Short mmCIF file of C-alpha atoms and ligand atoms in Angstrom, two decimals:
data_model
loop_
_atom_site.label_atom_id
_atom_site.label_comp_id
_atom_site.label_asym_id
_atom_site.label_seq_id
_atom_site.Cartn_x
_atom_site.Cartn_y
_atom_site.Cartn_z
CA MET A 1 -13.26 9.37 -29.68
CA ALA A 2 -10.15 8.97 -27.42
CA PHE A 3 -7.43 6.87 -28.96
CA THR A 4 -7.37 4.12 -26.35
CA ARG A 5 -6.09 0.59 -26.85
CA ARG A 6 -9.74 -0.63 -26.64
CA ASN A 7 -10.94 1.79 -29.27
CA PHE A 8 -7.86 0.92 -31.56
CA VAL A 9 -9.02 -2.79 -31.44
CA ARG A 10 -12.81 -2.04 -31.83
CA ALA A 11 -12.04 0.12 -34.92
CA GLY A 12 -10.97 -2.94 -36.51
CA PHE A 13 -7.08 -2.45 -36.77
CA PHE A 14 -6.61 -6.21 -36.12
CA SER A 15 -9.41 -7.36 -38.33
CA ILE A 16 -9.08 -9.25 -41.46
CA PRO A 17 -8.64 -6.16 -43.85
CA ALA A 18 -5.87 -4.85 -41.59
CA ILE A 19 -4.17 -8.15 -41.59
CA SER A 20 -4.48 -8.50 -45.40
CA ILE A 21 -2.93 -5.04 -45.85
CA LEU A 22 0.12 -6.16 -43.81
CA LYS A 23 0.20 -9.49 -45.82
CA SER A 24 0.10 -7.77 -49.10
CA CYS A 25 2.79 -5.40 -48.12
CA THR A 26 4.99 -8.22 -47.21
CA GLU A 27 4.40 -10.07 -50.57
CA LYS A 28 6.61 -9.33 -53.60
CA SER A 29 4.56 -7.44 -56.16
CA PRO A 30 2.55 -9.68 -58.35
CA PRO A 31 3.11 -9.52 -62.10
CA ARG A 32 0.74 -6.81 -63.63
CA ALA A 33 -0.45 -6.53 -67.14
CA ALA A 34 -1.82 -3.42 -68.83
CA LYS A 35 -5.49 -3.41 -69.95
CA PRO A 36 -7.06 -4.84 -71.98
CA VAL A 37 -5.63 -8.08 -70.79
CA VAL A 38 -6.91 -11.66 -71.11
CA VAL A 39 -5.58 -14.82 -69.30
CA SER A 40 -6.70 -18.23 -69.99
CA THR A 41 -5.80 -21.76 -69.09
CA TRP A 42 -3.00 -23.98 -70.65
CA ASP A 43 -0.69 -23.11 -73.60
CA SER A 44 -3.59 -23.41 -76.08
CA GLY A 45 -4.99 -20.40 -74.40
CA LEU A 46 -2.65 -18.29 -76.46
CA ALA A 47 -4.79 -18.74 -79.70
CA VAL A 48 -7.88 -18.16 -77.60
CA ASN A 49 -6.50 -14.94 -76.07
CA LYS A 50 -5.73 -13.70 -79.57
CA VAL A 51 -9.44 -13.79 -80.50
CA ALA A 52 -10.44 -12.27 -77.09
CA TRP A 53 -7.73 -9.49 -77.24
CA GLU A 54 -8.75 -8.38 -80.80
CA ILE A 55 -12.25 -7.71 -79.58
CA MET A 56 -11.11 -5.84 -76.56
CA THR A 57 -8.28 -3.71 -78.33
CA LYS A 58 -10.98 -2.35 -80.48
CA GLY A 59 -12.75 -1.06 -77.55
CA GLY A 60 -14.96 -4.22 -77.26
CA LYS A 61 -16.37 -5.54 -74.02
CA ALA A 62 -14.85 -8.17 -72.07
CA ILE A 63 -18.08 -10.30 -72.02
CA ASP A 64 -17.79 -10.35 -75.88
CA ALA A 65 -14.18 -11.31 -75.80
CA VAL A 66 -14.55 -14.31 -73.31
CA GLU A 67 -17.45 -15.64 -75.38
CA LYS A 68 -15.77 -15.41 -78.84
CA GLY A 69 -12.52 -16.58 -77.32
CA ALA A 70 -14.25 -19.70 -76.09
CA ASN A 71 -16.11 -20.34 -79.23
CA SER A 72 -12.81 -20.19 -81.03
CA ILE A 73 -11.56 -23.32 -79.24
CA GLU A 74 -15.09 -24.91 -79.31
CA ASP A 75 -15.05 -24.82 -82.98
CA THR A 76 -11.65 -26.63 -83.25
CA ILE A 77 -12.94 -30.10 -84.16
CA ASN A 78 -9.58 -31.73 -83.77
CA CYS A 79 -9.36 -30.72 -80.20
CA CYS A 80 -10.49 -31.58 -76.65
CA VAL A 81 -12.74 -28.91 -75.59
CA GLY A 82 -15.78 -28.88 -77.65
CA LEU A 83 -17.68 -31.57 -79.81
CA GLY A 84 -14.18 -32.87 -80.80
CA GLY A 85 -13.48 -33.86 -77.29
CA ASN A 86 -13.42 -37.44 -75.65
CA PRO A 87 -16.96 -38.83 -75.19
CA ASP A 88 -18.40 -40.19 -71.83
CA ARG A 89 -18.51 -44.04 -71.27
CA ASP A 90 -21.62 -44.35 -73.49
CA GLY A 91 -19.65 -42.77 -76.34
CA ILE A 92 -21.53 -39.40 -76.22
CA VAL A 93 -19.68 -36.16 -76.06
CA THR A 94 -21.42 -33.81 -73.60
CA LEU A 95 -20.44 -30.18 -72.81
CA ASP A 96 -20.59 -27.91 -69.91
CA ALA A 97 -19.89 -24.12 -70.01
CA CYS A 98 -20.61 -20.97 -68.26
CA ILE A 99 -20.19 -17.16 -68.61
CA MET A 100 -20.23 -14.32 -66.10
CA ASP A 101 -20.21 -10.45 -66.80
CA GLU A 102 -19.23 -7.46 -64.97
CA LYS A 103 -22.80 -6.92 -63.46
CA ALA A 104 -22.76 -10.33 -61.95
CA ASN A 105 -25.03 -11.80 -64.48
CA VAL A 106 -24.50 -15.35 -65.10
CA GLY A 107 -25.49 -18.21 -67.51
CA SER A 108 -24.51 -21.73 -67.56
CA VAL A 109 -25.18 -24.97 -69.57
CA ALA A 110 -24.42 -28.57 -68.57
CA PHE A 111 -24.67 -32.06 -70.02
CA LEU A 112 -25.44 -30.52 -73.42
CA SER A 113 -24.86 -32.75 -76.46
CA ARG A 114 -24.58 -31.97 -80.28
CA ILE A 115 -24.40 -28.05 -79.98
CA LYS A 116 -21.06 -26.68 -80.98
CA ASN A 117 -20.83 -23.40 -78.80
CA PRO A 118 -22.07 -24.29 -75.37
CA THR A 119 -20.62 -20.84 -74.09
CA SER A 120 -22.89 -19.04 -76.48
CA VAL A 121 -26.02 -20.98 -75.25
CA ALA A 122 -24.93 -20.07 -71.65
CA ARG A 123 -24.90 -16.42 -72.71
CA LYS A 124 -28.33 -16.73 -74.18
CA ILE A 125 -29.76 -18.31 -71.05
CA MET A 126 -28.01 -15.44 -69.03
CA GLU A 127 -29.46 -12.80 -71.28
CA THR A 128 -33.10 -14.13 -72.30
CA THR A 129 -34.30 -16.34 -69.53
CA PRO A 130 -35.08 -15.93 -65.83
CA HIS A 131 -32.76 -18.79 -65.13
CA VAL A 132 -29.18 -19.23 -64.72
CA MET A 133 -28.66 -22.93 -65.78
CA LEU A 134 -30.20 -25.31 -68.16
CA VAL A 135 -29.14 -28.95 -68.52
CA GLY A 136 -29.43 -31.92 -70.82
CA ASP A 137 -32.40 -32.21 -73.17
CA GLY A 138 -33.75 -28.92 -71.82
CA ALA A 139 -30.78 -27.17 -72.68
CA TYR A 140 -30.60 -28.81 -76.16
CA LYS A 141 -34.20 -27.88 -76.93
CA PHE A 142 -33.53 -24.26 -75.77
CA ALA A 143 -30.41 -24.08 -77.96
CA VAL A 144 -32.19 -25.35 -81.10
CA GLU A 145 -35.27 -23.10 -80.50
CA ASN A 146 -32.71 -20.25 -80.41
CA GLY A 147 -31.21 -21.06 -83.60
CA PHE A 148 -28.12 -22.94 -82.67
CA VAL A 149 -27.56 -25.83 -85.08
CA ALA A 150 -27.94 -29.36 -84.14
CA GLU A 151 -24.91 -31.41 -85.10
CA SER A 152 -24.87 -35.04 -85.92
CA GLY A 153 -23.49 -36.21 -82.64
CA GLU A 154 -20.85 -38.35 -84.45
CA LEU A 155 -17.40 -38.46 -82.58
CA SER A 156 -14.57 -36.78 -84.37
CA GLU A 157 -11.98 -39.36 -85.87
CA SER A 158 -9.46 -38.96 -83.04
CA ALA A 159 -12.05 -39.11 -80.44
CA ARG A 160 -13.57 -42.28 -81.96
CA LYS A 161 -9.95 -43.86 -81.91
CA GLU A 162 -9.45 -42.77 -78.22
CA TYR A 163 -12.98 -44.29 -77.29
CA ASP A 164 -12.42 -47.58 -79.04
CA LYS A 165 -8.85 -47.66 -77.19
CA TRP A 166 -10.72 -46.97 -74.08
CA LEU A 167 -13.41 -49.63 -74.43
CA GLU A 168 -10.69 -52.25 -74.41
CA LYS A 169 -10.37 -51.94 -70.58
CA SER A 170 -13.20 -49.57 -69.80
CA GLU A 171 -11.42 -48.31 -66.84
CA TYR A 172 -12.11 -44.74 -65.52
CA LYS A 173 -8.69 -43.35 -64.67
CA PRO A 174 -8.23 -39.66 -65.44
CA VAL A 175 -4.53 -39.09 -66.47
CA ILE A 176 -3.03 -36.67 -63.98
CA ASN A 177 -2.10 -33.66 -65.91
CA ILE A 178 -1.38 -35.16 -69.20
CA GLU A 179 -0.13 -31.57 -70.21
CA ALA A 180 2.86 -32.10 -67.87
CA ARG A 181 3.87 -35.41 -69.48
CA GLN A 182 3.70 -33.49 -72.69
CA SER A 183 6.00 -30.89 -71.23
CA GLY A 184 5.98 -28.08 -73.51
CA LYS A 185 4.39 -29.93 -76.22
CA ASP A 186 1.01 -28.51 -75.85
CA THR A 187 0.09 -27.38 -79.21
CA ASN A 188 -1.20 -23.96 -80.26
CA PRO A 189 -3.58 -23.89 -81.92
CA PRO A 190 -4.74 -26.77 -79.89
CA SER A 191 -4.97 -30.34 -81.28
CA ARG A 192 -4.54 -33.96 -80.27
CA LEU A 193 -1.04 -35.52 -80.08
CA SER A 194 -0.14 -37.83 -82.85
CA ASP A 195 -1.22 -40.77 -80.71
CA GLY A 196 -4.58 -39.18 -80.41
CA SER A 197 -4.35 -38.57 -76.69
CA PHE A 198 -5.59 -35.18 -75.09
CA ASN A 199 -6.92 -35.08 -71.65
CA HIS A 200 -6.73 -31.45 -71.55
CA ASP A 201 -10.31 -30.40 -72.22
CA THR A 202 -11.16 -27.17 -70.51
CA MET A 203 -10.53 -23.61 -71.45
CA GLY A 204 -11.21 -21.06 -68.73
CA ILE A 205 -10.81 -17.44 -69.55
CA VAL A 206 -10.95 -14.10 -67.44
CA ALA A 207 -10.66 -10.83 -69.26
CA LEU A 208 -10.29 -7.06 -68.23
CA ASP A 209 -11.27 -4.84 -70.91
CA SER A 210 -10.04 -1.23 -71.83
CA HIS A 211 -13.21 0.18 -69.84
CA GLY A 212 -11.97 -1.55 -66.80
CA ASP A 213 -14.66 -4.32 -66.66
CA LEU A 214 -14.05 -8.04 -65.95
CA SER A 215 -15.90 -10.93 -67.36
CA GLY A 216 -15.12 -14.62 -67.63
CA SER A 217 -16.05 -17.88 -69.48
CA CYS A 218 -15.29 -21.65 -68.93
CA THR A 219 -16.05 -24.40 -71.54
CA THR A 220 -15.34 -28.03 -71.59
CA SER A 221 -16.18 -31.52 -72.81
CA GLY A 222 -15.39 -32.62 -69.24
CA MET A 223 -13.37 -35.55 -68.04
CA GLY A 224 -13.08 -38.04 -70.93
CA PHE A 225 -14.94 -41.35 -70.22
CA LYS A 226 -16.93 -39.88 -67.42
CA MET A 227 -20.36 -41.44 -66.48
CA HIS A 228 -23.18 -40.41 -68.55
CA GLY A 229 -24.75 -37.51 -66.96
CA ARG A 230 -21.66 -36.38 -65.09
CA VAL A 231 -21.22 -32.58 -64.71
CA GLY A 232 -17.95 -31.11 -63.49
CA ASP A 233 -16.97 -27.76 -62.15
CA SER A 234 -16.77 -25.83 -65.36
CA PRO A 235 -20.49 -24.75 -65.75
CA ILE A 236 -20.61 -24.14 -62.01
CA ILE A 237 -20.52 -20.48 -61.03
CA GLY A 238 -17.91 -20.36 -58.10
CA GLY A 239 -16.51 -23.68 -59.37
CA GLY A 240 -15.05 -23.57 -62.70
CA LEU A 241 -15.45 -19.69 -62.87
CA TYR A 242 -16.27 -16.67 -60.87
CA VAL A 243 -15.87 -12.91 -61.52
CA ASP A 244 -16.44 -9.95 -59.12
CA ASN A 245 -16.09 -6.71 -60.95
CA GLU A 246 -14.75 -5.01 -57.85
CA VAL A 247 -11.95 -7.53 -57.08
CA GLY A 248 -11.19 -9.84 -59.99
CA GLY A 249 -11.91 -13.24 -61.62
CA ALA A 250 -10.57 -16.81 -61.38
CA THR A 251 -11.00 -19.89 -63.47
CA SER A 252 -10.04 -23.66 -62.99
CA SER A 253 -8.92 -26.52 -64.75
CA GLY A 254 -8.32 -30.06 -63.58
CA GLN A 255 -10.40 -32.60 -61.57
CA GLY A 256 -13.84 -30.85 -61.20
CA GLU A 257 -15.10 -32.86 -58.38
CA GLU A 258 -12.41 -31.40 -56.26
CA VAL A 259 -12.90 -27.84 -57.42
CA ILE A 260 -16.63 -28.01 -56.43
CA ARG A 261 -15.71 -29.33 -53.13
CA ILE A 262 -14.15 -26.04 -51.93
CA CYS A 263 -16.17 -23.63 -54.37
CA GLY A 264 -12.66 -23.13 -55.78
CA THR A 265 -12.87 -19.97 -57.89
CA HIS A 266 -15.17 -18.16 -55.56
CA LEU A 267 -12.78 -18.91 -52.86
CA VAL A 268 -9.94 -17.50 -54.87
CA VAL A 269 -11.85 -14.23 -55.57
CA GLU A 270 -12.62 -13.82 -51.81
CA LEU A 271 -9.11 -14.49 -50.94
CA MET A 272 -8.09 -11.72 -53.48
CA ARG A 273 -10.73 -9.46 -51.83
CA GLN A 274 -8.85 -9.93 -48.45
CA GLY A 275 -5.73 -8.53 -49.99
CA ASN A 276 -3.93 -11.58 -51.51
CA SER A 277 -2.29 -11.44 -54.75
CA PRO A 278 -3.83 -13.66 -57.62
CA GLU A 279 -1.00 -16.27 -57.24
CA ASN A 280 -1.20 -16.26 -53.42
CA ALA A 281 -5.02 -16.62 -53.50
CA CYS A 282 -4.80 -19.51 -55.91
CA ARG A 283 -2.13 -21.05 -53.67
CA LEU A 284 -4.37 -20.76 -50.65
CA ALA A 285 -7.23 -22.44 -52.45
CA VAL A 286 -4.86 -25.36 -53.57
CA GLU A 287 -3.64 -25.75 -49.95
CA ARG A 288 -7.18 -25.98 -48.72
CA LEU A 289 -7.78 -28.97 -51.02
CA VAL A 290 -4.53 -30.55 -50.15
CA LYS A 291 -5.34 -30.19 -46.42
CA ILE A 292 -8.68 -32.00 -46.91
CA ASN A 293 -6.81 -35.19 -47.93
CA PRO A 294 -3.12 -34.82 -48.45
CA GLU A 295 -2.81 -38.40 -49.70
CA LYS A 296 -5.52 -38.10 -52.16
CA ALA A 297 -4.17 -34.80 -53.40
CA LYS A 298 -1.31 -36.78 -54.91
CA THR A 299 -3.52 -38.39 -57.25
CA PHE A 300 -5.15 -35.54 -59.16
CA GLN A 301 -4.55 -32.15 -60.63
CA VAL A 302 -6.27 -28.83 -59.96
CA GLY A 303 -5.12 -25.39 -61.30
CA PHE A 304 -6.47 -22.14 -60.45
CA LEU A 305 -5.81 -18.97 -62.62
CA ALA A 306 -6.77 -15.37 -61.49
CA LEU A 307 -6.77 -11.87 -62.82
CA SER A 308 -7.31 -8.97 -60.48
CA LYS A 309 -9.26 -5.59 -61.31
CA MET A 310 -5.83 -4.04 -61.47
CA GLY A 311 -4.56 -6.44 -64.13
CA GLU A 312 -2.31 -8.52 -61.77
CA TYR A 313 -2.34 -12.20 -62.61
CA GLY A 314 -1.27 -15.42 -61.17
CA ALA A 315 -1.80 -19.10 -60.99
CA TYR A 316 -0.98 -22.07 -58.75
CA SER A 317 -1.81 -25.73 -59.12
CA ILE A 318 -1.41 -29.00 -57.09
CA GLN A 319 0.94 -30.84 -59.61
CA PRO A 320 3.45 -29.25 -61.73
CA GLY A 321 2.44 -28.72 -65.38
CA PHE A 322 -0.28 -26.36 -65.13
CA SER A 323 0.44 -23.64 -67.78
CA TYR A 324 -1.53 -20.47 -68.52
CA SER A 325 -1.54 -17.75 -71.32
CA VAL A 326 -1.50 -14.04 -70.82
CA THR A 327 -2.02 -11.47 -73.33
CA ASP A 328 -2.07 -7.67 -72.54
CA ALA A 329 -2.19 -4.31 -74.14
CA SER A 330 1.16 -4.87 -75.90
CA GLY A 331 -0.80 -7.63 -77.87
CA SER A 332 1.91 -10.13 -77.42
CA GLY A 333 0.88 -13.19 -75.59
CA LYS A 334 2.99 -15.30 -73.26
CA VAL A 335 2.73 -18.69 -71.73
CA PHE A 336 3.58 -19.31 -67.97
CA GLN A 337 4.20 -22.28 -65.91
CA ALA A 338 2.21 -22.09 -62.60
CA ALA A 339 4.19 -22.91 -59.49
CA SER A 340 2.68 -25.92 -57.76
CA HIS A 341 2.22 -27.60 -54.41
CA PHE A 342 3.98 -30.78 -55.38
CA LYS A 343 7.21 -30.04 -57.23
CA SER A 344 7.50 -33.26 -59.17
C1 SD4 B 1 -13.96 -31.22 -65.40
N1 SD4 B 1 -12.46 -29.30 -64.92
O1 SD4 B 1 -14.88 -31.55 -66.19
C2 SD4 B 1 -12.92 -30.33 -65.90
C3 SD4 B 1 -11.93 -31.02 -66.60
C4 SD4 B 1 -10.64 -30.15 -66.98
O2 SD4 B 1 -8.58 -30.23 -68.25
O3 SD4 B 1 -10.41 -29.00 -66.59
N2 SD4 B 1 -9.60 -30.71 -67.82
O4 SD4 B 1 -13.91 -31.69 -64.28
#
């Protein structure tokens, strides 16, 4: 084929991948961790990472690491993510979770009450049923039939206090990014503040194991004082979590309704596929949300966190205060503050 201008264009030199290559050449190199590496949302992810990393450093698989990491925080009753989390408006704690492995196998559970480890229920659905997602009573029945213990459903002491306080006004006003207000006081291992507050109720995890495979999980008690039956982004594949073993994985925290609007984590992974670094991909997804409604964007928090197949990681959020934890082959974990669209 003669190398004419027309052929040059037809061959795709100005197509998206070409643009992406140019873009990635001009970006400064993203931080890169040596595998095995695990990233997770918030400062409290550090304790979660430790559990996940110990599995992977013994040659274990990322899918086991992200499940057990999630379980470790779901089991922390004085916390915010599992059954110790804040209840909905009817005083019932309902959990959402999902999991995704390197072969794009997915499992998800939503609006599940009285079961401690929704991430493991999601994995069971993934591995033993023809379905992806079970919700509510059906999910509960499935869990019990599969040996998960039904808990009493009683609120933890701290959640009870928070709920009683909430009942005084019964207003649904998610606190923007309460973690930012705590500035650096996020606890590790996670627990409520001395005043009982904790609006930070989601743990998203993405791991790259020593075999080079990626998996992820996302688990939450959802937004405190939500409507009964409300499901957020966390159990939605492409919402709270997405993994593509050729490209990378992403997870999110914040106002789930907004993440769902743009299929947030799927978008982040697709942006990485086009050549963007993890942080840039997260930033572009955030900018898309802001563009939809710049005024409304001032009123909520969304943070994205991503890990590439190469071990590069990065995050970006709408409001300042979104932190994330990274633990790599050195075994030492670090907490980072994500850059944000609004600066204060
Ligand atoms: C939700 N995304 O249910 C979750 C809430 C969250 O820190 O991330 N809180 O919408």
